[in-house]
Amino acid sequence: MADPSFDIVSKVDAQEIDNAVNQTAKEIRTRFDFRDTGASAELSGESILLVANTDERVKAILDVLQEKFVKRGISLKALTFDEPKASGKEFRLPVTVQQGLSEEKARAIAKKIRTDGPKGVQAQIQGDQLRVTGKKRDDLQRVIALLKGEDFEVPLQFVNYR
């Protein structure tokens, strides 16, 4: 029988993202303070484009979007964005939804497991996820608790625990 293992991933459900953006767009259309501001929120692939006529309005749209993400149980750590940029008479803010673990984040997590984790537990980088194996299930539980206590600036999920 193989050693117990689990995978560490950083994924966000695409349908939940779509629902959050649609709810944001609907709220923008109905709210009085967004009337006649050219405000919109559009999803295209892994990117969300927020548009309005002032940078304050774009930031207000971002607040609404973040509120919808929280209500849907999506971690705000998955969102990356800068400051709104002027584009003609409107301001645009591209918001990117991070999917998967980057190479450097996976290395940082693997190093944390090696240095602070129980003996006999190994972490292997497999594409955009990390496979953790060990002799005992209790050791794997300790690794999960250790990683939940750390902030790696990405949302982590622990899947395929066997």
Coordinates of C-alpha atoms in Angstrom, one line a residue:
M1 CA 0.0 0.0 0.0
A2 CA 1.2 3.5 -0.9
D3 CA 2.1 6.1 1.8
P4 CA -0.7 8.5 2.8
S5 CA -0.6 11.7 0.8
F6 CA -2.5 14.9 -0.1
D7 CA -2.3 17.7 -2.6
I8 CA -2.0 21.4 -1.9
V9 CA -3.7 23.5 -4.6
S10 CA -4.8 27.1 -5.1
K11 CA -7.9 27.1 -7.2
V12 CA -11.0 29.1 -7.4
D13 CA -14.3 27.8 -8.9
A14 CA -14.8 29.6 -12.2
Q15 CA -18.6 29.5 -11.8
E16 CA -18.4 31.3 -8.5
I17 CA -16.2 34.0 -10.1
D18 CA -18.7 34.4 -12.9
N19 CA -21.6 34.6 -10.3
A20 CA -19.7 37.2 -8.2
V21 CA -19.0 39.4 -11.3
N22 CA -22.6 39.1 -12.5
Q23 CA -23.9 40.1 -9.1
T24 CA -21.5 43.0 -9.0
A25 CA -22.6 44.2 -12.5
K26 CA -26.3 43.9 -11.4
E27 CA -25.7 45.9 -8.3
I28 CA -23.8 48.6 -10.3
R29 CA -26.8 48.9 -12.6
T30 CA -29.3 49.4 -9.8
R31 CA -27.4 51.6 -7.3
F32 CA -28.1 55.3 -7.4
D33 CA -24.5 56.4 -6.7
F34 CA -23.3 54.5 -9.9
R35 CA -25.9 56.2 -12.1
D36 CA -24.4 58.1 -15.1
T37 CA -20.8 57.1 -14.2
G38 CA -20.3 54.6 -17.0
A39 CA -19.6 52.0 -14.4
S40 CA -19.2 48.3 -15.5
A41 CA -17.7 45.0 -14.5
E42 CA -16.8 42.4 -17.1
L43 CA -15.3 39.0 -16.8
S44 CA -13.0 37.7 -19.7
G45 CA -11.1 34.5 -19.0
E46 CA -9.1 34.9 -15.7
S47 CA -9.4 38.7 -15.8
I48 CA -12.1 41.1 -14.6
L49 CA -12.2 44.6 -16.0
L50 CA -13.7 47.4 -13.8
V51 CA -14.6 50.7 -15.6
A52 CA -16.0 54.0 -14.4
N53 CA -15.5 57.7 -15.1
T54 CA -13.5 58.5 -11.9
D55 CA -10.9 56.5 -9.9
E56 CA -13.1 56.7 -6.8
R57 CA -16.0 55.0 -8.6
V58 CA -13.7 52.3 -9.8
K59 CA -12.5 51.7 -6.2
A60 CA -16.1 51.6 -5.1
I61 CA -16.8 48.9 -7.8
L62 CA -13.8 47.0 -6.5
D63 CA -15.3 47.1 -3.0
V64 CA -18.6 45.7 -4.3
L65 CA -16.7 43.0 -6.2
Q66 CA -14.7 42.0 -3.1
E67 CA -17.9 41.9 -1.0
K68 CA -19.5 39.5 -3.5
F69 CA -16.4 37.3 -3.5
V70 CA -16.5 37.1 0.3
K71 CA -20.2 36.2 0.3
R72 CA -19.5 33.4 -2.2
G73 CA -16.7 32.0 0.0
I74 CA -13.9 33.0 -2.4
S75 CA -10.6 34.2 -0.7
L76 CA -9.6 37.7 -1.6
K77 CA -6.0 36.5 -1.7
A78 CA -6.8 35.1 -5.2
L79 CA -7.3 38.7 -6.5
T80 CA -4.4 40.8 -7.8
F81 CA -4.8 44.4 -8.9
D82 CA -3.0 47.7 -9.1
E83 CA -4.3 51.3 -9.1
P84 CA -6.9 52.4 -11.6
K85 CA -5.4 53.8 -14.8
A86 CA -6.9 56.6 -16.9
S87 CA -7.9 55.6 -20.4
G88 CA -9.3 58.6 -22.2
K89 CA -12.3 59.9 -20.2
E90 CA -12.6 56.7 -18.1
F91 CA -10.7 54.8 -15.5
R92 CA -9.9 51.1 -15.9
L93 CA -8.8 48.6 -13.3
P94 CA -7.9 45.1 -14.5
V95 CA -8.3 42.5 -11.7
T96 CA -6.7 39.1 -12.2
V97 CA -7.9 36.0 -10.5
Q98 CA -4.9 33.8 -9.6
Q99 CA -5.3 30.1 -10.3
G100 CA -2.7 27.5 -9.3
L101 CA 0.5 27.8 -7.2
S102 CA 3.3 29.7 -8.8
E103 CA 6.8 28.1 -8.8
E104 CA 8.2 30.4 -6.1
K105 CA 5.1 29.9 -3.8
A106 CA 5.3 26.2 -4.2
R107 CA 9.0 26.3 -3.3
A108 CA 8.3 28.4 -0.3
I109 CA 5.6 26.0 0.9
A110 CA 7.9 23.0 0.3
K111 CA 10.8 24.7 2.2
K112 CA 8.4 25.4 5.1
I113 CA 7.4 21.8 5.2
R114 CA 11.0 20.6 5.2
T115 CA 12.2 23.0 7.9
D116 CA 9.2 23.0 10.3
G117 CA 7.3 19.9 9.4
P118 CA 7.5 16.5 11.0
K119 CA 10.4 14.2 9.9
G120 CA 9.7 11.8 7.1
V121 CA 7.3 14.1 5.2
Q122 CA 8.2 15.0 1.6
A123 CA 6.7 17.7 -0.7
Q124 CA 7.0 17.4 -4.4
I125 CA 6.1 20.1 -6.9
Q126 CA 3.8 18.8 -9.6
G127 CA 3.0 21.6 -12.1
D128 CA 0.8 24.1 -10.3
Q129 CA 0.2 22.0 -7.2
L130 CA 2.2 20.3 -4.4
R131 CA 2.0 16.6 -3.4
V132 CA 2.8 15.9 0.2
T133 CA 3.5 12.3 1.3
G134 CA 4.5 10.8 4.7
K135 CA 4.5 7.5 6.6
K136 CA 1.7 8.5 9.1
R137 CA -1.6 10.3 8.6
D138 CA -0.9 12.2 11.9
D139 CA 2.2 13.8 10.3
L140 CA 0.1 14.9 7.3
Q141 CA -2.5 16.4 9.7
R142 CA 0.4 18.3 11.4
V143 CA 1.6 19.7 8.1
I144 CA -1.9 20.9 7.2
A145 CA -2.2 22.6 10.6
L146 CA 1.3 24.2 10.1
L147 CA 0.4 25.5 6.7
K148 CA -3.0 26.9 7.8
G149 CA -1.1 28.9 10.5
E150 CA 1.1 30.6 7.8
D151 CA 0.3 33.2 5.3
F152 CA 1.7 32.5 1.8
E153 CA -0.5 35.3 0.1
V154 CA -2.4 32.7 -1.9
P155 CA -5.5 30.7 -0.9
L156 CA -4.6 27.1 -0.1
Q157 CA -6.8 24.1 -0.4
F158 CA -5.9 20.6 0.7
V159 CA -7.4 17.9 -1.6
N160 CA -7.0 14.2 -2.4
Y161 CA -6.3 13.3 1.2
R162 CA -5.7 9.5 1.2

